[in-house]
PDB file of C-alpha atoms in Angstrom:
ATOM      1  CA  MET G1247      21.082  33.118  20.828  1.00  0.00           C
ATOM      2  CA  LYS G1248      22.214  29.445  21.175  1.00  0.00           C
ATOM      3  CA  LYS G1249      20.647  28.068  18.455  1.00  0.00           C
ATOM      4  CA  TRP G1250      21.732  30.861  15.973  1.00  0.00           C
ATOM      5  CA  LEU G1251      25.006  30.528  16.858  1.00  0.00           C
ATOM      6  CA  SER G1252      24.710  26.923  16.059  1.00  0.00           C
ATOM      7  CA  ARG G1253      22.945  27.567  12.807  1.00  0.00           C
ATOM      8  CA  PHE G1254      26.090  30.356  11.945  1.00  0.00           C
ATOM      9  CA  LEU G1255      28.435  27.758  12.931  1.00  0.00           C
ATOM     10  CA  ALA G1256      27.007  24.815  10.988  1.00  0.00           C
ATOM     11  CA  ILE G1257      26.556  27.118   7.531  1.00  0.00           C
ATOM     12  CA  CYS G1258      30.187  28.271   8.175  1.00  0.00           C
ATOM     13  CA  PHE G1259      31.291  24.409   8.395  1.00  0.00           C
ATOM     14  CA  LEU G1260      28.977  23.340   5.304  1.00  0.00           C
ATOM     15  CA  SER G1261      30.908  25.832   3.299  1.00  0.00           C
ATOM     16  CA  LEU G1262      34.115  25.014   4.136  1.00  0.00           C
ATOM     17  CA  VAL G1263      33.585  21.068   3.993  1.00  0.00           C
ATOM     18  CA  PHE G1264      31.164  20.439   1.258  1.00  0.00           C
ATOM     19  CA  TYR G1265      32.952  23.016  -1.113  1.00  0.00           C
ATOM     20  CA  LEU G1266      36.185  22.288  -0.669  1.00  0.00           C
ATOM     21  CA  PRO G1267      38.271  21.163  -3.957  1.00  0.00           C
ATOM     22  CA  ALA G1268      38.266  17.427  -4.564  1.00  0.00           C
ATOM     23  CA  GLY G1269      41.080  15.804  -2.431  1.00  0.00           C
ATOM     24  CA  GLN G1270      40.624  17.983   0.520  1.00  0.00           C
ATOM     25  CA  VAL G1271      37.537  16.221   1.958  1.00  0.00           C
ATOM     26  CA  GLU G1272      39.575  13.468   3.411  1.00  0.00           C
ATOM     27  CA  ALA G1273      40.186  16.154   6.419  1.00  0.00           C
ATOM     28  CA  ALA G1274      36.865  15.424   7.811  1.00  0.00           C
ATOM     29  CA  ASP G1275      36.574  12.986  10.639  1.00  0.00           C
ATOM     30  CA  VAL G1276      35.229   9.397   9.977  1.00  0.00           C
ATOM     31  CA  LEU G1277      31.928   9.250  11.543  1.00  0.00           C
ATOM     32  CA  ARG G1278      29.946   6.266  12.476  1.00  0.00           C
ATOM     33  CA  GLN G1279      27.097   5.021  15.072  1.00  0.00           C
ATOM     34  CA  GLY G1280      27.582   6.289  18.517  1.00  0.00           C
ATOM     35  CA  ASP G1281      29.275   9.124  17.296  1.00  0.00           C
ATOM     36  CA  THR G1282      27.845  12.720  18.862  1.00  0.00           C
ATOM     37  CA  GLY G1283      28.804  16.756  18.635  1.00  0.00           C
ATOM     38  CA  GLN G1284      28.333  19.397  16.023  1.00  0.00           C
ATOM     39  CA  GLU G1285      30.514  17.312  13.379  1.00  0.00           C
ATOM     40  CA  VAL G1286      27.049  15.075  13.355  1.00  0.00           C
ATOM     41  CA  VAL G1287      25.161  17.906  13.071  1.00  0.00           C
ATOM     42  CA  PHE G1288      26.368  19.153  10.457  1.00  0.00           C
ATOM     43  CA  LEU G1289      26.147  15.652   8.857  1.00  0.00           C
ATOM     44  CA  GLN G1290      22.688  15.674   9.320  1.00  0.00           C
ATOM     45  CA  GLU G1291      21.781  19.024   8.108  1.00  0.00           C
ATOM     46  CA  ARG G1292      23.527  17.937   4.744  1.00  0.00           C
ATOM     47  CA  LEU G1293      21.181  15.028   4.410  1.00  0.00           C
ATOM     48  CA  ARG G1294      18.271  17.067   5.192  1.00  0.00           C
ATOM     49  CA  GLN G1295      19.328  19.137   2.349  1.00  0.00           C
ATOM     50  CA  LEU G1296      19.508  16.368  -0.108  1.00  0.00           C
ATOM     51  CA  GLN G1297      16.190  15.703   0.915  1.00  0.00           C
ATOM     52  CA  TYR G1298      17.157  12.402   3.014  1.00  0.00           C
ATOM     53  CA  ASN G1299      14.812  11.792   6.237  1.00  0.00           C
ATOM     54  CA  VAL G1300      16.848  12.389   9.333  1.00  0.00           C
ATOM     55  CA  PHE G1301      16.557  14.334  12.680  1.00  0.00           C
ATOM     56  CA  VAL G1302      19.374  16.572  13.510  1.00  0.00           C
ATOM     57  CA  ASP G1303      20.293  16.188  16.943  1.00  0.00           C
ATOM     58  CA  GLY G1304      23.795  15.797  16.779  1.00  0.00           C
ATOM     59  CA  VAL G1305      23.523  12.116  17.861  1.00  0.00           C
ATOM     60  CA  PHE G1306      24.828   9.354  14.967  1.00  0.00           C
ATOM     61  CA  GLY G1307      21.968   7.018  15.828  1.00  0.00           C
ATOM     62  CA  PRO G1308      19.868   4.113  13.716  1.00  0.00           C
ATOM     63  CA  GLY G1309      18.078   6.773  12.047  1.00  0.00           C
ATOM     64  CA  THR G1310      21.103   8.963  10.856  1.00  0.00           C
ATOM     65  CA  GLU G1311      22.862   5.307  10.206  1.00  0.00           C
ATOM     66  CA  ALA G1312      19.764   4.551   7.614  1.00  0.00           C
ATOM     67  CA  ALA G1313      20.007   7.913   6.004  1.00  0.00           C
ATOM     68  CA  VAL G1314      24.004   7.626   5.198  1.00  0.00           C
ATOM     69  CA  MET G1315      23.375   3.917   4.193  1.00  0.00           C
ATOM     70  CA  GLU G1316      20.346   5.358   1.701  1.00  0.00           C
ATOM     71  CA  PHE G1317      22.608   8.076   0.271  1.00  0.00           C
ATOM     72  CA  GLN G1318      25.264   5.523  -0.150  1.00  0.00           C
ATOM     73  CA  LEU G1319      22.984   3.395  -2.079  1.00  0.00           C
ATOM     74  CA  ASP G1320      21.880   6.226  -4.183  1.00  0.00           C
ATOM     75  CA  ASN G1321      25.418   7.406  -4.906  1.00  0.00           C
ATOM     76  CA  GLY G1322      27.229   3.622  -5.764  1.00  0.00           C
ATOM     77  CA  ILE G1323      29.160   3.842  -2.542  1.00  0.00           C
ATOM     78  CA  ALA G1324      29.347   0.753  -0.277  1.00  0.00           C
ATOM     79  CA  SER G1325      26.537   0.684   2.004  1.00  0.00           C
ATOM     80  CA  ASP G1326      28.186   0.744   5.261  1.00  0.00           C
ATOM     81  CA  GLY G1327      27.017   3.023   7.263  1.00  0.00           C
ATOM     82  CA  ILE G1328      29.890   4.582   7.650  1.00  0.00           C
ATOM     83  CA  VAL G1329      31.165   8.339   6.661  1.00  0.00           C
ATOM     84  CA  GLY G1330      34.289   8.242   5.181  1.00  0.00           C
ATOM     85  CA  ALA G1331      36.405  10.631   2.913  1.00  0.00           C
ATOM     86  CA  GLY G1332      34.340   8.545  -0.264  1.00  0.00           C
ATOM     87  CA  THR G1333      30.974   9.560   1.722  1.00  0.00           C
ATOM     88  CA  TRP G1334      31.888  12.934   2.263  1.00  0.00           C
ATOM     89  CA  GLU G1335      33.128  13.629  -0.881  1.00  0.00           C
ATOM     90  CA  ALA G1336      29.922  12.605  -2.416  1.00  0.00           C
ATOM     91  CA  LEU G1337      27.865  14.672   0.293  1.00  0.00           C
ATOM     92  CA  ARG G1338      30.418  17.332  -1.399  1.00  0.00           C
ATOM     93  CA  THR G1339      28.981  17.187  -4.874  1.00  0.00           C
ATOM     94  CA  ALA G1340      25.641  15.751  -4.535  1.00  0.00           C
ATOM     95  CA  GLY G1341      22.262  16.961  -5.596  1.00  0.00           C
ATOM     96  CA  PRO G1342      18.684  16.348  -4.155  1.00  0.00           C
ATOM     97  CA  LYS G1343      17.570  13.266  -3.698  1.00  0.00           C
ATOM     98  CA  THR G1344      14.573  13.192  -5.985  1.00  0.00           C
ATOM     99  CA  SER G1345      16.912  14.044  -8.770  1.00  0.00           C
ATOM    100  CA  ARG G1346      18.233  10.087  -8.435  1.00  0.00           C
ATOM    101  CA  GLY G1347      16.359   6.641  -9.139  1.00  0.00           C
ATOM    102  CA  ARG G1348      17.224   3.870  -6.236  1.00  0.00           C
ATOM    103  CA  ASN G1349      19.078   0.141  -7.337  1.00  0.00           C
ATOM    104  CA  ASN G1350      17.217  -2.404  -5.954  1.00  0.00           C
ATOM    105  CA  GLY G1351      20.101  -4.735  -6.518  1.00  0.00           C
ATOM    106  CA  LEU G1352      22.336  -2.829  -4.025  1.00  0.00           C
ATOM    107  CA  LEU G1353      19.543  -1.834  -1.676  1.00  0.00           C
ATOM    108  CA  ILE G1354      18.884  -6.004  -1.434  1.00  0.00           C
ATOM    109  CA  GLU G1355      22.780  -6.659  -0.874  1.00  0.00           C
ATOM    110  CA  SER G1356      22.337  -3.856   1.846  1.00  0.00           C
ATOM    111  CA  ILE G1357      20.256  -5.526   3.605  1.00  0.00           C
ATOM    112  CA  ILE G1358      21.811  -8.941   3.211  1.00  0.00           C
ATOM    113  CA  GLN G1359      25.206  -7.458   4.690  1.00  0.00           C
ATOM    114  CA  THR G1360      23.877  -5.124   7.414  1.00  0.00           C
ATOM    115  CA  ALA G1361      21.757  -8.685   8.257  1.00  0.00           C
ATOM    116  CA  LYS G1362      25.234 -10.286   8.619  1.00  0.00           C
ATOM    117  CA  ARG G1363      26.873  -8.162  10.670  1.00  0.00           C
ATOM    118  CA  TYR G1364      24.438  -8.989  13.588  1.00  0.00           C
ATOM    119  CA  GLN G1365      25.067 -12.800  13.597  1.00  0.00           C
ATOM    120  CA  GLY G1366      25.575 -13.992  17.508  1.00  0.00           C
ATOM    121  CA  VAL G1367      23.559 -11.222  18.697  1.00  0.00           C
ATOM    122  CA  PRO G1368      21.428 -13.034  21.636  1.00  0.00           C
ATOM    123  CA  TYR G1369      17.700 -13.981  21.206  1.00  0.00           C
ATOM    124  CA  LEU G1370      15.841 -11.650  23.786  1.00  0.00           C
ATOM    125  CA  TRP G1371      12.110 -11.685  23.548  1.00  0.00           C
ATOM    126  CA  GLY G1372      10.468  -8.222  22.721  1.00  0.00           C
ATOM    127  CA  GLY G1373      14.155  -7.117  21.500  1.00  0.00           C
ATOM    128  CA  THR G1374      14.366  -4.564  18.836  1.00  0.00           C
ATOM    129  CA  THR G1375      18.163  -3.912  18.911  1.00  0.00           C
ATOM    130  CA  PRO G1376      21.855  -5.179  19.099  1.00  0.00           C
ATOM    131  CA  ASN G1377      21.495  -5.780  22.541  1.00  0.00           C
ATOM    132  CA  GLY G1378      19.144  -8.795  21.959  1.00  0.00           C
ATOM    133  CA  PHE G1379      16.320  -9.333  19.198  1.00  0.00           C
ATOM    134  CA  ASP G1380      13.364 -11.487  18.657  1.00  0.00           C
ATOM    135  CA  CYS G1381      12.426 -12.895  14.527  1.00  0.00           C
ATOM    136  CA  SER G1382      10.533  -9.551  13.933  1.00  0.00           C
ATOM    137  CA  GLY G1383      12.494  -7.359  16.189  1.00  0.00           C
ATOM    138  CA  PHE G1384      15.471  -8.142  13.734  1.00  0.00           C
ATOM    139  CA  THR G1385      13.837  -7.892  10.398  1.00  0.00           C
ATOM    140  CA  GLN G1386      12.497  -4.854  11.579  1.00  0.00           C
ATOM    141  CA  TYR G1387      15.772  -3.325  12.096  1.00  0.00           C
ATOM    142  CA  VAL G1388      17.845  -4.335   9.312  1.00  0.00           C
ATOM    143  CA  PHE G1389      15.187  -3.241   7.057  1.00  0.00           C
ATOM    144  CA  GLY G1390      14.996   0.010   9.607  1.00  0.00           C
ATOM    145  CA  LEU G1391      18.606   0.655   9.252  1.00  0.00           C
ATOM    146  CA  ASN G1392      18.047   0.618   5.037  1.00  0.00           C
ATOM    147  CA  GLY G1393      15.351   2.925   4.832  1.00  0.00           C
ATOM    148  CA  ILE G1394      12.356   0.602   4.976  1.00  0.00           C
ATOM    149  CA  ARG G1395       9.617   0.555   7.622  1.00  0.00           C
ATOM    150  CA  LEU G1396       8.202  -2.578   8.696  1.00  0.00           C
ATOM    151  CA  PRO G1397       5.670  -3.354  11.622  1.00  0.00           C
ATOM    152  CA  ARG G1398       6.358  -4.754  14.800  1.00  0.00           C
ATOM    153  CA  THR G1399       5.391  -8.531  14.630  1.00  0.00           C
ATOM    154  CA  ALA G1400       5.811 -11.155  12.425  1.00  0.00           C
ATOM    155  CA  ASP G1401       1.977 -11.386  11.679  1.00  0.00           C
ATOM    156  CA  LEU G1402       1.658  -7.654  10.887  1.00  0.00           C
ATOM    157  CA  GLN G1403       4.610  -8.122   8.272  1.00  0.00           C
ATOM    158  CA  TYR G1404       3.277 -11.426   6.634  1.00  0.00           C
ATOM    159  CA  GLU G1405       0.549  -8.998   5.351  1.00  0.00           C
ATOM    160  CA  LEU G1406       3.405  -6.920   3.696  1.00  0.00           C
ATOM    161  CA  GLY G1407       4.787  -7.397  -0.055  1.00  0.00           C
ATOM    162  CA  VAL G1408       3.757  -9.974  -2.596  1.00  0.00           C
ATOM    163  CA  PRO G1409       3.635 -13.828  -2.168  1.00  0.00           C
ATOM    164  CA  VAL G1410       6.590 -15.579  -3.482  1.00  0.00           C
ATOM    165  CA  ARG G1411       6.742 -19.193  -4.748  1.00  0.00           C
ATOM    166  CA  TYR G1412       9.190 -21.202  -2.976  1.00  0.00           C
ATOM    167  CA  ASP G1413      11.020 -21.933  -6.447  1.00  0.00           C
ATOM    168  CA  GLN G1414      11.170 -18.427  -7.177  1.00  0.00           C
ATOM    169  CA  LEU G1415      12.521 -16.843  -3.527  1.00  0.00           C
ATOM    170  CA  GLN G1416      15.287 -14.307  -3.979  1.00  0.00           C
ATOM    171  CA  PRO G1417      17.477 -12.686  -1.333  1.00  0.00           C
ATOM    172  CA  GLY G1418      15.714 -10.305   0.383  1.00  0.00           C
ATOM    173  CA  ASP G1419      12.496 -11.835   0.739  1.00  0.00           C
ATOM    174  CA  LEU G1420      10.979 -12.443   4.016  1.00  0.00           C
ATOM    175  CA  VAL G1421      10.213 -15.805   4.584  1.00  0.00           C
ATOM    176  CA  TYR G1422       7.831 -17.401   6.976  1.00  0.00           C
ATOM    177  CA  PHE G1423       8.005 -20.419   9.624  1.00  0.00           C
ATOM    178  CA  SER G1424       4.945 -21.703  11.497  1.00  0.00           C
ATOM    179  CA  THR G1425       6.591 -22.275  15.375  1.00  0.00           C
ATOM    180  CA  TYR G1426       5.518 -21.897  18.693  1.00  0.00           C
ATOM    181  CA  GLU G1427       1.671 -20.654  17.705  1.00  0.00           C
ATOM    182  CA  PRO G1428      -0.139 -21.443  14.514  1.00  0.00           C
ATOM    183  CA  GLY G1429       0.435 -18.598  11.280  1.00  0.00           C
ATOM    184  CA  PRO G1430       3.785 -16.843  10.955  1.00  0.00           C
ATOM    185  CA  SER G1431       5.122 -16.996  14.487  1.00  0.00           C
ATOM    186  CA  HIS G1432       8.569 -16.549  13.130  1.00  0.00           C
ATOM    187  CA  ASN G1433      10.529 -14.788  10.342  1.00  0.00           C
ATOM    188  CA  GLY G1434      13.835 -14.293   8.732  1.00  0.00           C
ATOM    189  CA  ILE G1435      15.496 -12.854   5.528  1.00  0.00           C
ATOM    190  CA  TYR G1436      16.357 -15.039   2.589  1.00  0.00           C
ATOM    191  CA  ILE G1437      19.977 -15.083   1.936  1.00  0.00           C
ATOM    192  CA  GLY G1438      20.375 -17.081  -1.255  1.00  0.00           C
ATOM    193  CA  ASP G1439      21.376 -20.913  -1.901  1.00  0.00           C
ATOM    194  CA  GLY G1440      18.652 -22.235   0.121  1.00  0.00           C
ATOM    195  CA  LYS G1441      19.214 -19.943   3.715  1.00  0.00           C
ATOM    196  CA  PHE G1442      17.990 -17.528   5.813  1.00  0.00           C
ATOM    197  CA  ILE G1443      18.950 -15.989   8.554  1.00  0.00           C
ATOM    198  CA  SER G1444      17.136 -14.841  11.852  1.00  0.00           C
ATOM    199  CA  ALA G1445      16.797 -14.374  15.218  1.00  0.00           C
ATOM    200  CA  THR G1446      16.186 -17.804  17.127  1.00  0.00           C
ATOM    201  CA  SER G1447      15.126 -18.437  20.102  1.00  0.00           C
ATOM    202  CA  SER G1448      18.192 -20.991  20.510  1.00  0.00           C
ATOM    203  CA  ARG G1449      21.107 -19.798  18.919  1.00  0.00           C
ATOM    204  CA  GLY G1450      20.294 -15.981  18.657  1.00  0.00           C
ATOM    205  CA  VAL G1451      20.550 -14.184  15.076  1.00  0.00           C
ATOM    206  CA  THR G1452      22.173 -17.274  13.105  1.00  0.00           C
ATOM    207  CA  ILE G1453      21.987 -18.453   9.519  1.00  0.00           C
ATOM    208  CA  ALA G1454      20.185 -21.544   8.793  1.00  0.00           C
ATOM    209  CA  ASN G1455      19.063 -23.891   5.816  1.00  0.00           C
ATOM    210  CA  MET G1456      15.452 -23.443   4.892  1.00  0.00           C
ATOM    211  CA  THR G1457      15.160 -27.413   4.175  1.00  0.00           C
ATOM    212  CA  SER G1458      16.456 -28.826   7.462  1.00  0.00           C
ATOM    213  CA  SER G1459      14.973 -30.897   9.852  1.00  0.00           C
ATOM    214  CA  TYR G1460      13.399 -28.150  11.757  1.00  0.00           C
ATOM    215  CA  TRP G1461      12.768 -25.679   9.624  1.00  0.00           C
ATOM    216  CA  GLY G1462      11.627 -27.349   6.556  1.00  0.00           C
ATOM    217  CA  PRO G1463       8.467 -28.761   8.068  1.00  0.00           C
ATOM    218  CA  ARG G1464       7.498 -25.579   9.463  1.00  0.00           C
ATOM    219  CA  TYR G1465       7.841 -23.486   6.444  1.00  0.00           C
ATOM    220  CA  ILE G1466       4.514 -21.782   5.353  1.00  0.00           C
ATOM    221  CA  GLY G1467       5.105 -18.816   2.885  1.00  0.00           C
ATOM    222  CA  ALA G1468       7.368 -15.850   1.679  1.00  0.00           C
ATOM    223  CA  LYS G1469       6.790 -12.249   0.953  1.00  0.00           C
ATOM    224  CA  ARG G1470       9.021  -9.586  -1.448  1.00  0.00           C
ATOM    225  CA  ILE G1471       9.045  -6.319  -0.068  1.00  0.00           C
ATOM    226  CA  LEU G1472      11.304  -5.272  -2.714  1.00  0.00           C
ATOM    227  CA  ARG G1473      10.225  -5.517  -6.258  1.00  0.00           C
TER     228      ARG G1473
END
Protein backbone atom coordinates (compact mmCIF):
# COMPACT_ATOMS: atom_id res chain seq x y z
CA MET A 1 0.00 0.00 0.00
CA LYS A 2 2.81 2.43 0.87
CA LYS A 3 4.56 1.73 -2.44
CA TRP A 4 1.29 2.33 -4.34
CA LEU A 5 0.73 5.61 -2.48
CA SER A 6 4.29 6.75 -3.20
CA ARG A 7 3.90 6.08 -6.92
CA PHE A 8 0.55 7.88 -6.94
CA LEU A 9 2.05 10.96 -5.27
CA ALA A 10 4.98 10.89 -7.70
CA ILE A 11 2.63 10.86 -10.69
CA CYS A 12 0.64 13.75 -9.24
CA PHE A 13 3.81 15.78 -8.65
CA LEU A 14 5.16 15.08 -12.13
CA SER A 15 1.84 16.22 -13.56
CA LEU A 16 2.07 19.47 -11.61
CA VAL A 17 5.78 20.21 -12.07
CA PHE A 18 6.72 18.90 -15.49
CA TYR A 19 3.58 20.06 -17.25
CA LEU A 20 3.29 23.47 -15.68
CA PRO A 21 3.31 26.42 -18.11
CA ALA A 22 6.75 27.92 -18.67
CA GLY A 23 7.63 30.42 -15.98
CA GLN A 24 5.94 28.52 -13.16
CA VAL A 25 8.66 25.91 -12.72
CA GLU A 26 10.59 28.29 -10.47
CA ALA A 27 8.33 27.18 -7.65
CA ALA A 28 10.15 23.83 -7.52
CA ASP A 29 12.87 23.60 -4.87
CA VAL A 30 16.55 23.72 -5.75
CA LEU A 31 18.05 20.26 -5.25
CA ARG A 32 21.70 19.30 -4.88
CA GLN A 33 23.89 16.45 -3.66
CA GLY A 34 23.09 15.57 -0.07
CA ASP A 35 19.35 16.30 -0.32
CA THR A 36 16.83 13.57 0.42
CA GLY A 37 13.09 13.14 0.30
CA GLN A 38 10.15 12.91 -2.02
CA GLU A 39 11.25 15.71 -4.36
CA VAL A 40 14.48 13.80 -5.01
CA VAL A 41 12.33 10.76 -5.84
CA PHE A 42 10.36 12.89 -8.31
CA LEU A 43 13.62 14.09 -9.90
CA GLN A 44 14.97 10.56 -10.17
CA GLU A 45 11.68 9.31 -11.65
CA ARG A 46 11.82 12.01 -14.33
CA LEU A 47 15.45 11.23 -15.18
CA ARG A 48 14.53 7.56 -15.50
CA GLN A 49 11.66 8.52 -17.82
CA LEU A 50 14.20 10.32 -19.99
CA GLN A 51 16.38 7.19 -20.04
CA TYR A 52 19.17 8.40 -17.75
CA ASN A 53 20.83 5.81 -15.54
CA VAL A 54 19.78 6.67 -12.00
CA PHE A 55 18.51 4.63 -9.04
CA VAL A 56 15.24 5.85 -7.54
CA ASP A 57 15.89 5.88 -3.80
CA GLY A 58 15.15 9.46 -2.70
CA VAL A 59 18.82 10.19 -1.97
CA PHE A 60 20.64 12.80 -4.08
CA GLY A 61 23.99 11.04 -4.12
CA PRO A 62 26.88 10.93 -6.63
CA GLY A 63 24.89 8.75 -9.04
CA THR A 64 22.00 11.20 -9.19
CA GLU A 65 24.41 14.13 -9.52
CA ALA A 66 26.13 12.36 -12.43
CA ALA A 67 22.76 11.82 -14.15
CA VAL A 68 21.79 15.46 -13.59
CA MET A 69 25.12 16.67 -15.00
CA GLU A 70 24.73 14.40 -18.02
CA PHE A 71 21.21 15.73 -18.58
CA GLN A 72 22.49 19.31 -18.27
CA LEU A 73 25.27 18.66 -20.78
CA ASP A 74 22.83 17.11 -23.23
CA ASN A 75 20.58 20.15 -22.97
CA GLY A 76 23.14 22.97 -23.09
CA ILE A 77 22.83 23.87 -19.40
CA ALA A 78 25.78 24.72 -17.16
CA SER A 79 26.76 21.31 -15.81
CA ASP A 80 26.97 21.94 -12.07
CA GLY A 81 24.82 19.03 -10.89
CA ILE A 82 22.41 21.42 -9.14
CA VAL A 83 18.74 21.28 -10.09
CA GLY A 84 17.52 24.88 -10.19
CA ALA A 85 14.79 26.60 -12.18
CA GLY A 86 16.56 26.22 -15.54
CA THR A 87 17.11 22.50 -15.07
CA TRP A 88 13.53 21.96 -13.85
CA GLU A 89 12.27 23.75 -16.97
CA ALA A 90 14.43 21.58 -19.22
CA LEU A 91 13.23 18.46 -17.42
CA ARG A 92 9.67 19.58 -18.04
CA THR A 93 10.09 19.83 -21.81
CA ALA A 94 12.87 17.32 -22.61
CA GLY A 95 12.47 14.33 -24.88
CA PRO A 96 14.14 10.95 -24.39
CA LYS A 97 17.93 10.91 -24.10
CA THR A 98 18.34 8.71 -27.17
CA SER A 99 17.04 11.48 -29.43
CA ARG A 100 19.92 13.81 -28.64
CA GLY A 101 23.66 13.74 -29.29
CA ARG A 102 26.38 14.45 -26.77
CA ASN A 103 28.74 17.38 -27.04
CA ASN A 104 32.17 16.14 -25.95
CA GLY A 105 33.44 19.71 -25.70
CA LEU A 106 30.89 20.47 -23.00
CA LEU A 107 31.59 17.15 -21.31
CA ILE A 108 35.33 17.84 -21.15
CA GLU A 109 34.67 21.31 -19.76
CA SER A 110 32.44 19.78 -17.11
CA ILE A 111 35.12 17.24 -16.16
CA ILE A 112 37.68 20.02 -15.70
CA GLN A 113 35.25 22.13 -13.65
CA THR A 114 34.34 19.13 -11.53
CA ALA A 115 37.99 18.31 -10.85
CA LYS A 116 38.80 21.88 -9.83
CA ARG A 117 35.95 21.89 -7.31
CA TYR A 118 37.88 19.38 -5.21
CA GLN A 119 41.14 21.31 -4.94
CA GLY A 120 42.42 21.06 -1.39
CA VAL A 121 40.76 17.73 -0.58
CA PRO A 122 43.35 15.78 1.43
CA TYR A 123 45.17 12.72 0.16
CA LEU A 124 44.05 9.35 1.48
CA TRP A 125 45.57 6.06 0.36
CA GLY A 126 42.67 4.08 -1.12
CA GLY A 127 40.41 7.15 -0.89
CA THR A 128 37.57 7.43 -3.38
CA THR A 129 35.40 10.22 -1.93
CA PRO A 130 35.69 13.95 -1.13
CA ASN A 131 36.66 12.93 2.40
CA GLY A 132 40.00 11.93 0.87
CA PHE A 133 41.31 10.77 -2.53
CA ASP A 134 44.23 8.86 -3.86
CA CYS A 135 45.21 9.59 -7.46
CA SER A 136 43.08 7.03 -9.28
CA GLY A 137 40.24 7.37 -6.78
CA PHE A 138 40.12 11.05 -7.72
CA THR A 139 40.06 10.47 -11.48
CA GLN A 140 37.49 7.70 -11.09
CA TYR A 141 35.26 9.95 -8.97
CA VAL A 142 35.49 12.98 -11.27
CA PHE A 143 34.80 11.00 -14.43
CA GLY A 144 32.05 9.07 -12.63
CA LEU A 145 30.24 12.29 -11.75
CA ASN A 146 30.22 12.99 -15.46
CA GLY A 147 28.76 9.63 -16.37
CA ILE A 148 32.02 7.86 -17.36
CA ARG A 149 33.08 4.74 -15.50
CA LEU A 150 36.78 4.14 -14.95
CA PRO A 151 38.50 1.17 -13.26
CA ARG A 152 39.72 1.68 -9.72
CA THR A 153 43.52 1.80 -10.09
CA ALA A 154 45.91 3.88 -12.20
CA ASP A 155 47.41 0.86 -13.95
CA LEU A 156 43.96 -0.40 -15.00
CA GLN A 157 42.92 3.09 -16.13
CA TYR A 158 46.10 3.19 -18.21
CA GLU A 159 44.75 0.29 -20.27
CA LEU A 160 41.81 2.41 -21.48
CA GLY A 161 41.63 5.00 -24.23
CA VAL A 162 43.92 5.96 -27.10
CA PRO A 163 47.61 6.86 -26.56
CA VAL A 164 48.32 10.57 -27.02
CA ARG A 165 51.67 12.18 -27.82
CA TYR A 166 52.82 14.84 -25.40
CA ASP A 167 52.62 17.59 -28.03
CA GLN A 168 49.00 16.62 -28.77
CA LEU A 169 47.64 16.66 -25.24
CA GLN A 170 44.15 18.09 -24.86
CA PRO A 171 42.11 18.98 -21.74
CA GLY A 172 40.41 15.90 -20.35
CA ASP A 173 43.23 13.50 -21.26
CA LEU A 174 44.49 11.26 -18.48
CA VAL A 175 48.21 11.71 -17.86
CA TYR A 176 50.38 9.11 -16.17
CA PHE A 177 53.58 9.11 -14.14
CA SER A 178 55.91 6.54 -12.63
CA THR A 179 56.41 7.47 -8.97
CA TYR A 180 56.66 5.00 -6.09
CA GLU A 181 56.91 1.95 -8.40
CA PRO A 182 57.68 1.33 -12.08
CA GLY A 183 54.86 1.83 -14.55
CA PRO A 184 51.71 3.99 -14.23
CA SER A 185 51.61 4.46 -10.46
CA HIS A 186 50.19 8.01 -10.50
CA ASN A 187 47.72 9.75 -12.79
CA GLY A 188 45.78 12.95 -13.17
CA ILE A 189 43.66 14.98 -15.58
CA TYR A 190 45.27 17.32 -18.08
CA ILE A 191 43.60 20.75 -17.92
CA GLY A 192 45.55 22.62 -20.62
CA ASP A 193 48.44 25.10 -20.67
CA GLY A 194 50.91 22.42 -19.63
CA LYS A 195 49.10 21.73 -16.33
CA PHE A 196 47.27 18.83 -14.78
CA ILE A 197 45.23 18.22 -11.64
CA SER A 198 45.65 15.18 -9.42
CA ALA A 199 45.50 13.91 -5.86
CA THR A 200 49.06 14.00 -4.50
CA SER A 201 50.35 12.51 -1.28
CA SER A 202 52.05 15.78 -0.32
CA ARG A 203 49.39 18.40 -1.11
CA GLY A 204 46.13 16.57 -1.72
CA VAL A 205 44.18 17.56 -4.83
CA THR A 206 46.23 20.23 -6.55
CA ILE A 207 47.24 21.63 -9.93
CA ALA A 208 50.83 21.14 -11.08
CA ASN A 209 53.00 21.80 -14.11
CA MET A 210 53.69 18.83 -16.35
CA THR A 211 57.30 19.95 -16.77
CA SER A 212 58.12 20.64 -13.11
CA SER A 213 61.35 19.22 -11.72
CA TYR A 214 59.38 16.45 -10.02
CA TRP A 215 56.72 15.50 -12.57
CA GLY A 216 58.63 16.09 -15.80
CA PRO A 217 61.12 13.21 -15.43
CA ARG A 218 58.39 10.87 -14.18
CA TYR A 219 55.93 11.36 -17.04
CA ILE A 220 55.34 8.13 -19.00
CA GLY A 221 52.36 8.88 -21.25
CA ALA A 222 48.73 9.89 -21.71
CA LYS A 223 45.45 8.34 -22.80
CA ARG A 224 42.42 9.99 -24.37
CA ILE A 225 39.14 8.61 -23.04
CA LEU A 226 36.88 11.09 -24.86
CA ARG A 227 37.21 11.28 -28.64
